[in-house]
The first five atom37 places (N, CA, C, CB, O) and aatype in JSON, in Angstrom:
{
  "aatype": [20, 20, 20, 20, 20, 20, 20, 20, 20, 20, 20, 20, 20, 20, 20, 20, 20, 20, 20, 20, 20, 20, 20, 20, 20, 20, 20, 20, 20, 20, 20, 20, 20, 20, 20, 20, 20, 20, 20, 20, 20, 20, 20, 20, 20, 20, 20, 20, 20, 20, 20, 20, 20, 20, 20, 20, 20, 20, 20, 20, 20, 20, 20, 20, 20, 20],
  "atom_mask": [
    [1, 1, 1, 1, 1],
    [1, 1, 1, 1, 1],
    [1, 1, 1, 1, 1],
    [1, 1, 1, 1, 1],
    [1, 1, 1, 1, 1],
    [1, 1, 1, 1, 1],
    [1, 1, 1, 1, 1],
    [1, 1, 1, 1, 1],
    [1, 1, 1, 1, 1],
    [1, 1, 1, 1, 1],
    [1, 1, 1, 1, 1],
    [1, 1, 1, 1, 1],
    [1, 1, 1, 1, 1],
    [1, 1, 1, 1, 1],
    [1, 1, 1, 1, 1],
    [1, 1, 1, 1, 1],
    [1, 1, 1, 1, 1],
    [1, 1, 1, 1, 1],
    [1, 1, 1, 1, 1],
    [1, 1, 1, 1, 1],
    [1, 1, 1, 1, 1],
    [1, 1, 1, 1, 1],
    [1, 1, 1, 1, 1],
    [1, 1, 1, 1, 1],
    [1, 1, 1, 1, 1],
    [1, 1, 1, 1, 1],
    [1, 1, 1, 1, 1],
    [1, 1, 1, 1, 1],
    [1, 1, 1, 1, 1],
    [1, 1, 1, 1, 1],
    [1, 1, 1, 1, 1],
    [1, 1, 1, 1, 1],
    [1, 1, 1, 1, 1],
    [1, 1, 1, 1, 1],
    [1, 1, 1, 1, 1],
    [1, 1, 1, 1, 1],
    [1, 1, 1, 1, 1],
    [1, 1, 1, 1, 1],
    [1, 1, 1, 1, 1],
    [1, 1, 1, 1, 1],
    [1, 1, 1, 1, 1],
    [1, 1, 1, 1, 1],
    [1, 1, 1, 1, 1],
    [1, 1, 1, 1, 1],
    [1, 1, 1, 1, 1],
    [1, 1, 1, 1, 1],
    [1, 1, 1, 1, 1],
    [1, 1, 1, 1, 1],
    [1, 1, 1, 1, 1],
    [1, 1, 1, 1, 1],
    [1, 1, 1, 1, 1],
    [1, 1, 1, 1, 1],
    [1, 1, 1, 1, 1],
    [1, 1, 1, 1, 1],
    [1, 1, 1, 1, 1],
    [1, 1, 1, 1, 1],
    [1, 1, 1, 1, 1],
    [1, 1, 1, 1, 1],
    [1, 1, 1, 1, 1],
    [1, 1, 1, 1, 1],
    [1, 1, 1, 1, 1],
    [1, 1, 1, 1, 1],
    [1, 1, 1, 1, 1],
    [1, 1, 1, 1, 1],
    [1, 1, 1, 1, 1],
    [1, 1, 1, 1, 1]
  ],
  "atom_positions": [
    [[-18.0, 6.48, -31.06], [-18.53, 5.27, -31.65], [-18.12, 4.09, -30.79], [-18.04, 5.1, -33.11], [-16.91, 3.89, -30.64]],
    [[-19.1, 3.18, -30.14], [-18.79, 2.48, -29.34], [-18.71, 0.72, -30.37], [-19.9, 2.81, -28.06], [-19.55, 0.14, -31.05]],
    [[-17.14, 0.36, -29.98], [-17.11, -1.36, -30.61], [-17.96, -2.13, -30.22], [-15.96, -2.23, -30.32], [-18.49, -2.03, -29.11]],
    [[-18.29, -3.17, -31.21], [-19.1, -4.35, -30.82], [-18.57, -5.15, -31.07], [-20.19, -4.58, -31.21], [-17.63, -4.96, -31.85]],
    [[-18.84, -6.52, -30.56], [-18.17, -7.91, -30.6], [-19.26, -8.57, -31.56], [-17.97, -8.73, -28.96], [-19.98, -9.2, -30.78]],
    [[-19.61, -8.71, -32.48], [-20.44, -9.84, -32.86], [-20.11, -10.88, -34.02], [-21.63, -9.29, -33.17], [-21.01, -11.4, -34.68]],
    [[-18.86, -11.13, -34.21], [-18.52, -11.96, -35.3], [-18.31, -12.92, -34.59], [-17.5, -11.63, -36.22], [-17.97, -12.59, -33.46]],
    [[-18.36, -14.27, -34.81], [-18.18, -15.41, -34.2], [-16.85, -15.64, -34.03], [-18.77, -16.39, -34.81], [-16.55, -16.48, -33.19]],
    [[-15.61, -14.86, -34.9], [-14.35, -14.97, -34.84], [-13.87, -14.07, -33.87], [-13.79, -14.81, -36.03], [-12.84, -14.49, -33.36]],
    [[-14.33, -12.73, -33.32], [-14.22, -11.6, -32.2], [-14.72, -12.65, -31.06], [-15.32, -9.99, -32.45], [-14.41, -12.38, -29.9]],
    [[-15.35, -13.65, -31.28], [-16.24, -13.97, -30.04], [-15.2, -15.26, -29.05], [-18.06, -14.73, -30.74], [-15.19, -15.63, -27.88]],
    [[-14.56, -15.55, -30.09], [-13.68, -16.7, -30.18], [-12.31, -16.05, -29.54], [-13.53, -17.3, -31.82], [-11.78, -16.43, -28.5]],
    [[-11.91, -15.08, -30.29], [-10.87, -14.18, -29.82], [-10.95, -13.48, -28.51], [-10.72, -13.23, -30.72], [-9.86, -13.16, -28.04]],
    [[-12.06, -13.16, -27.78], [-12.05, -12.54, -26.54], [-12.1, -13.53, -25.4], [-13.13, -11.6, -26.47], [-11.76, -13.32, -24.24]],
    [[-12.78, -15.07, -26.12], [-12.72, -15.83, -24.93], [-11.43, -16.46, -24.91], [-13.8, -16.82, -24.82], [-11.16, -17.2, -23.95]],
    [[-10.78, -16.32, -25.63], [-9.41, -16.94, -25.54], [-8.38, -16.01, -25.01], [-8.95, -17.44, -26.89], [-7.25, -16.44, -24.77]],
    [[-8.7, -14.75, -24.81], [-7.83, -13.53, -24.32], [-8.75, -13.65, -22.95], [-7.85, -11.82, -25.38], [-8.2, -14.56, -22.31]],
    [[-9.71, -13.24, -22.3], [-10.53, -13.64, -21.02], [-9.5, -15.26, -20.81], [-12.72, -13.86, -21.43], [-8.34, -15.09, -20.44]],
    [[-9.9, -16.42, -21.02], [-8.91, -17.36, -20.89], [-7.29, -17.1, -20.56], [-9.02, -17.98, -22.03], [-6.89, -17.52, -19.48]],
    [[-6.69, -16.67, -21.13], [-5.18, -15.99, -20.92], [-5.21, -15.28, -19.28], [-4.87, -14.55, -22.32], [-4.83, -15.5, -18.13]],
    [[-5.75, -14.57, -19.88], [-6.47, -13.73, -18.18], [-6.2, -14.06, -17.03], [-7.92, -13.83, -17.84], [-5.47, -13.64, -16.13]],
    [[-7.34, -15.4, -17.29], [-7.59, -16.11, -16.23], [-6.08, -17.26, -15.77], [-9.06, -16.88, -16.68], [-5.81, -17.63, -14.63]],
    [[-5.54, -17.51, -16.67], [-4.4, -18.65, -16.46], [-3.6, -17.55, -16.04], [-3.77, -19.7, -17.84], [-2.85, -17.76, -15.09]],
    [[-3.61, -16.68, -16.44], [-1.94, -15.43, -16.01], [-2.04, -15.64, -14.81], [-1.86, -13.41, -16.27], [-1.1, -16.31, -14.37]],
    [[-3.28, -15.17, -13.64], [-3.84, -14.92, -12.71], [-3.41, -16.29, -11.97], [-5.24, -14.53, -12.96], [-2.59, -16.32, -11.05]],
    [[-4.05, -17.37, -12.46], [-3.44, -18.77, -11.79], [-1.86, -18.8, -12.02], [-4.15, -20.25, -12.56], [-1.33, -19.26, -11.01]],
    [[-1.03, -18.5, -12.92], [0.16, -18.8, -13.0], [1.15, -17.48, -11.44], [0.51, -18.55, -14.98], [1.93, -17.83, -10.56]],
    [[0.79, -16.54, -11.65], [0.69, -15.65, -10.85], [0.57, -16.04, -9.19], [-0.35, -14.96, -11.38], [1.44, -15.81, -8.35]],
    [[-0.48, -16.57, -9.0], [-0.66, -16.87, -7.67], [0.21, -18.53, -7.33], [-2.46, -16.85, -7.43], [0.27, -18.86, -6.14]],
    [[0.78, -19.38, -8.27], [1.39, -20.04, -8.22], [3.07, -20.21, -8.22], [0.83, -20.38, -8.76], [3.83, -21.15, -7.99]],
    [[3.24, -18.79, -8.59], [4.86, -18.21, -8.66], [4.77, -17.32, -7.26], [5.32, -17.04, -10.33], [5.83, -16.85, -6.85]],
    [[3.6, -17.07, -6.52], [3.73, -16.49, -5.21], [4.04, -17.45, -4.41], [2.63, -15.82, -4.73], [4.97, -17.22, -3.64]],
    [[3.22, -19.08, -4.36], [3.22, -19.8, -3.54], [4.51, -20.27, -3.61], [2.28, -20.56, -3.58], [5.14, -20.09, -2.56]],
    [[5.0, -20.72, -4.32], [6.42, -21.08, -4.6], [7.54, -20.43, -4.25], [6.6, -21.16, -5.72], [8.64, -20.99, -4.22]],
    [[7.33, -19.06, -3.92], [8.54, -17.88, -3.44], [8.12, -17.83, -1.89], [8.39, -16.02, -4.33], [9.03, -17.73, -1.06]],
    [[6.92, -17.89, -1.51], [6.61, -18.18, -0.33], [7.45, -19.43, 0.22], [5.21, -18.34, -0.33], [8.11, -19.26, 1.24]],
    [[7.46, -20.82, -0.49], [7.99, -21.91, 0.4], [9.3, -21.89, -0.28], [7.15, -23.43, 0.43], [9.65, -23.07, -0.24]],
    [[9.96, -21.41, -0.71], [11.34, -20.95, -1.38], [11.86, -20.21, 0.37], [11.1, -19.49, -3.16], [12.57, -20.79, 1.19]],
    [[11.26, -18.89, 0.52], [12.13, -18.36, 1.64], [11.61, -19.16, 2.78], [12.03, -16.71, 1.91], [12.62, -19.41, 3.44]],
    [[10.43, -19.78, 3.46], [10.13, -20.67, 4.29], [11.74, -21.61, 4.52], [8.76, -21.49, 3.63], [11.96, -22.36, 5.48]],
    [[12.5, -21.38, 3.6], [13.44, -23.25, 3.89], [14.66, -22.38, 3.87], [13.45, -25.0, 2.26], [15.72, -22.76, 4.38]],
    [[14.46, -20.91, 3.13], [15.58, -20.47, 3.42], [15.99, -20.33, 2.08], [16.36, -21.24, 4.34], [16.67, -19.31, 2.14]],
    [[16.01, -20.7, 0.97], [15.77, -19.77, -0.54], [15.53, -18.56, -0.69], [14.78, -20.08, -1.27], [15.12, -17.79, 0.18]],
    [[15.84, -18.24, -2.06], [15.9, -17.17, -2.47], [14.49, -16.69, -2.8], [16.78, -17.17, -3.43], [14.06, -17.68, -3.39]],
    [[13.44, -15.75, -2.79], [12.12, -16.27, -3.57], [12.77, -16.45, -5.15], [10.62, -14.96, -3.49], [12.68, -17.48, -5.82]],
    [[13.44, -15.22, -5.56], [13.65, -15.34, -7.42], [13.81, -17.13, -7.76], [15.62, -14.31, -8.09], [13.1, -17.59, -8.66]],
    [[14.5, -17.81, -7.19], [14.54, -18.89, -7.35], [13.08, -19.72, -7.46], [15.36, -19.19, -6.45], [12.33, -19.83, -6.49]],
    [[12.9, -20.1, -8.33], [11.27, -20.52, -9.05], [12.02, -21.68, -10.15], [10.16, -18.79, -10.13], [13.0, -21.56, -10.88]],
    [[10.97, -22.96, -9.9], [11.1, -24.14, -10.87], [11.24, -23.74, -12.17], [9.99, -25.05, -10.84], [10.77, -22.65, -12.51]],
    [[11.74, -24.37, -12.88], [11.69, -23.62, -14.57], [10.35, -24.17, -15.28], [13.23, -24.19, -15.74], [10.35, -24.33, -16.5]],
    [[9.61, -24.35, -14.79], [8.37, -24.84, -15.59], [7.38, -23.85, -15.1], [7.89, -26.45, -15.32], [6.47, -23.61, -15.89]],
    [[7.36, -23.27, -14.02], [6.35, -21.73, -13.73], [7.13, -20.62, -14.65], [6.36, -21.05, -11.72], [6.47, -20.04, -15.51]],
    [[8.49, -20.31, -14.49], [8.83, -19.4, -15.42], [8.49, -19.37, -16.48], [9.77, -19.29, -15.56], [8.09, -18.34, -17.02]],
    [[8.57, -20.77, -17.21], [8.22, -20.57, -18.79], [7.19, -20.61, -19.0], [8.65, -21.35, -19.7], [6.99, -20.48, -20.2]],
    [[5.81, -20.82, -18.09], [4.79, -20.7, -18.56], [4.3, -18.99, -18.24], [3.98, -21.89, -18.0], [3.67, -18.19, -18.93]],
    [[4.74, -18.91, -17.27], [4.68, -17.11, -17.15], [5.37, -16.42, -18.5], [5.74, -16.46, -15.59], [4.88, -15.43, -19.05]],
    [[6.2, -16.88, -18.81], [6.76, -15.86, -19.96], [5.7, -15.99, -20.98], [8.35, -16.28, -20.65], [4.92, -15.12, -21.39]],
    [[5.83, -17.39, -21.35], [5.06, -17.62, -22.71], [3.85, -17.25, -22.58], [5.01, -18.95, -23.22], [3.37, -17.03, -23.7]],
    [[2.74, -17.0, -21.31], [1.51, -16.46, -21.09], [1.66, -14.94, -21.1], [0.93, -16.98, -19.84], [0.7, -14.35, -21.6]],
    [[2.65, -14.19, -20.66], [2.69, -12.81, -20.8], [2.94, -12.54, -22.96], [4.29, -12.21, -19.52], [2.34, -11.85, -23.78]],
    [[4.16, -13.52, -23.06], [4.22, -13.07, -24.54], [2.99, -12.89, -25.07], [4.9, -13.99, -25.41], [2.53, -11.82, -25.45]],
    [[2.26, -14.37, -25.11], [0.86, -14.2, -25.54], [0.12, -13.28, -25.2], [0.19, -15.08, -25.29], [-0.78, -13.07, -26.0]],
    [[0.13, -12.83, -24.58], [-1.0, -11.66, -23.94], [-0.1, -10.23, -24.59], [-1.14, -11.68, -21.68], [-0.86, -9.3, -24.89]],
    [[0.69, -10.09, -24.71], [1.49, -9.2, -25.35], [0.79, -9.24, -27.11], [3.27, -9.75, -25.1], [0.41, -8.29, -27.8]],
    [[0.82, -10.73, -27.46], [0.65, -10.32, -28.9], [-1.01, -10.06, -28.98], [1.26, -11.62, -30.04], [-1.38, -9.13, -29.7]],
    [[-1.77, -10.63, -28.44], [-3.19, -10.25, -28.49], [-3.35, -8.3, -28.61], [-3.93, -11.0, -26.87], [-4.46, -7.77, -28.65]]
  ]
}
């Protein structure tokens, strides 16, 4: 039996999980760039601003509870 999406509340819910998605993906490639110019100067990469971490966590939690 194959699911369908057609409630306006499923419809709402997948674009906001597609959305998540898409920000993980940007948060992601922005915790690369940052570990990139981290060892460039001679840093650690783990060493990352605390404002990419917490949005990575809190975007994985979310995507966890979906």
């Amino acid at each position: 039996m194959k699911a369908t999406v057609n409630s306006p509340t499923s419809l709402v819910l997948l674009s906001k999980f597609l959305g998540l998605l898409f920000n993980l993906s940007d948060l992601d490639k922005m915790r690369i760039h940052e570990q990139k110019k981290a060892v460039r100067v001679g840093y650690e990469m783990e060493v990352l601003p605390p404002d990419i971490v917490t949005y990575v966590n809190k975007a994985k939690s979310l995507l966890e509870d979906f």
